[in-house]
Amino acid sequence: MDTTSEITLGPVSDTRATARTVRYREHL
């Protein structure tokens, strides 16, 4: 059960993290 949730949320959280870093860099 946990493995499935991690696999589905894994890539989603990764994309969100990258988007946040990009926005942070743009603000700087």
Coordinates of N, CA and C in Angstrom, one line a residue:
M1 N 0.8 -1.2 0.0 CA 0.0 0.0 0.0 C 0.9 1.3 0.0
D2 N 1.8 1.3 0.9 CA 2.7 2.5 1.0 C 3.5 2.6 -0.3
T3 N 4.0 1.5 -0.9 CA 4.8 1.6 -2.1 C 4.1 2.2 -3.2
T4 N 2.8 1.9 -3.4 CA 2.0 2.5 -4.5 C 1.9 4.0 -4.3
S5 N 1.6 4.4 -3.1 CA 1.4 5.8 -2.8 C 2.7 6.6 -3.1
E6 N 3.8 6.0 -2.7 CA 5.1 6.6 -2.9 C 5.4 6.7 -4.4
I7 N 5.1 5.7 -5.1 CA 5.4 5.7 -6.6 C 4.6 6.8 -7.3
T8 N 3.3 6.9 -6.9 CA 2.4 7.9 -7.5 C 2.8 9.3 -7.1
L9 N 3.1 9.5 -5.8 CA 3.4 10.8 -5.3 C 4.8 11.2 -5.5
G10 N 5.7 10.2 -5.8 CA 7.1 10.5 -6.1 C 7.3 11.5 -7.1
P11 N 7.0 11.2 -8.4 CA 7.2 12.1 -9.5 C 6.5 13.5 -9.3
V12 N 5.3 13.4 -8.7 CA 4.5 14.7 -8.6 C 5.2 15.6 -7.6
S13 N 5.7 15.1 -6.5 CA 6.4 16.0 -5.6 C 7.7 16.5 -6.2
D14 N 8.3 15.6 -7.0 CA 9.6 16.0 -7.7 C 9.4 17.2 -8.6
T15 N 8.3 17.1 -9.4 CA 8.0 18.2 -10.3 C 7.7 19.5 -9.6
R16 N 7.0 19.4 -8.5 CA 6.7 20.6 -7.6 C 7.9 21.2 -7.1
A17 N 8.9 20.3 -6.6 CA 10.1 20.8 -6.1 C 10.9 21.6 -7.1
T18 N 11.0 21.0 -8.3 CA 11.7 21.7 -9.4 C 11.1 23.0 -9.7
A19 N 9.7 23.1 -9.8 CA 9.0 24.3 -10.1 C 9.3 25.4 -9.1
R20 N 9.4 25.0 -7.8 CA 9.6 25.9 -6.7 C 11.1 26.5 -6.8
T21 N 12.0 25.6 -7.1 CA 13.4 26.0 -7.3 C 13.5 27.0 -8.4
V22 N 12.8 26.7 -9.5 CA 12.9 27.6 -10.7 C 12.3 29.0 -10.4
R23 N 11.2 29.0 -9.7 CA 10.6 30.3 -9.3 C 11.5 31.0 -8.4
Y24 N 12.1 30.3 -7.4 CA 13.0 30.9 -6.4 C 14.2 31.6 -7.2
R25 N 14.7 30.9 -8.1 CA 15.9 31.4 -8.9 C 15.4 32.6 -9.7
E26 N 14.2 32.6 -10.3 CA 13.7 33.7 -11.0 C 13.6 35.0 -10.2
H27 N 13.1 34.8 -8.9 CA 12.9 35.9 -8.0 C 14.3 36.5 -7.7
L28 N 15.3 35.7 -7.6 CA 16.6 36.2 -7.2 C 17.2 37.0 -8.4

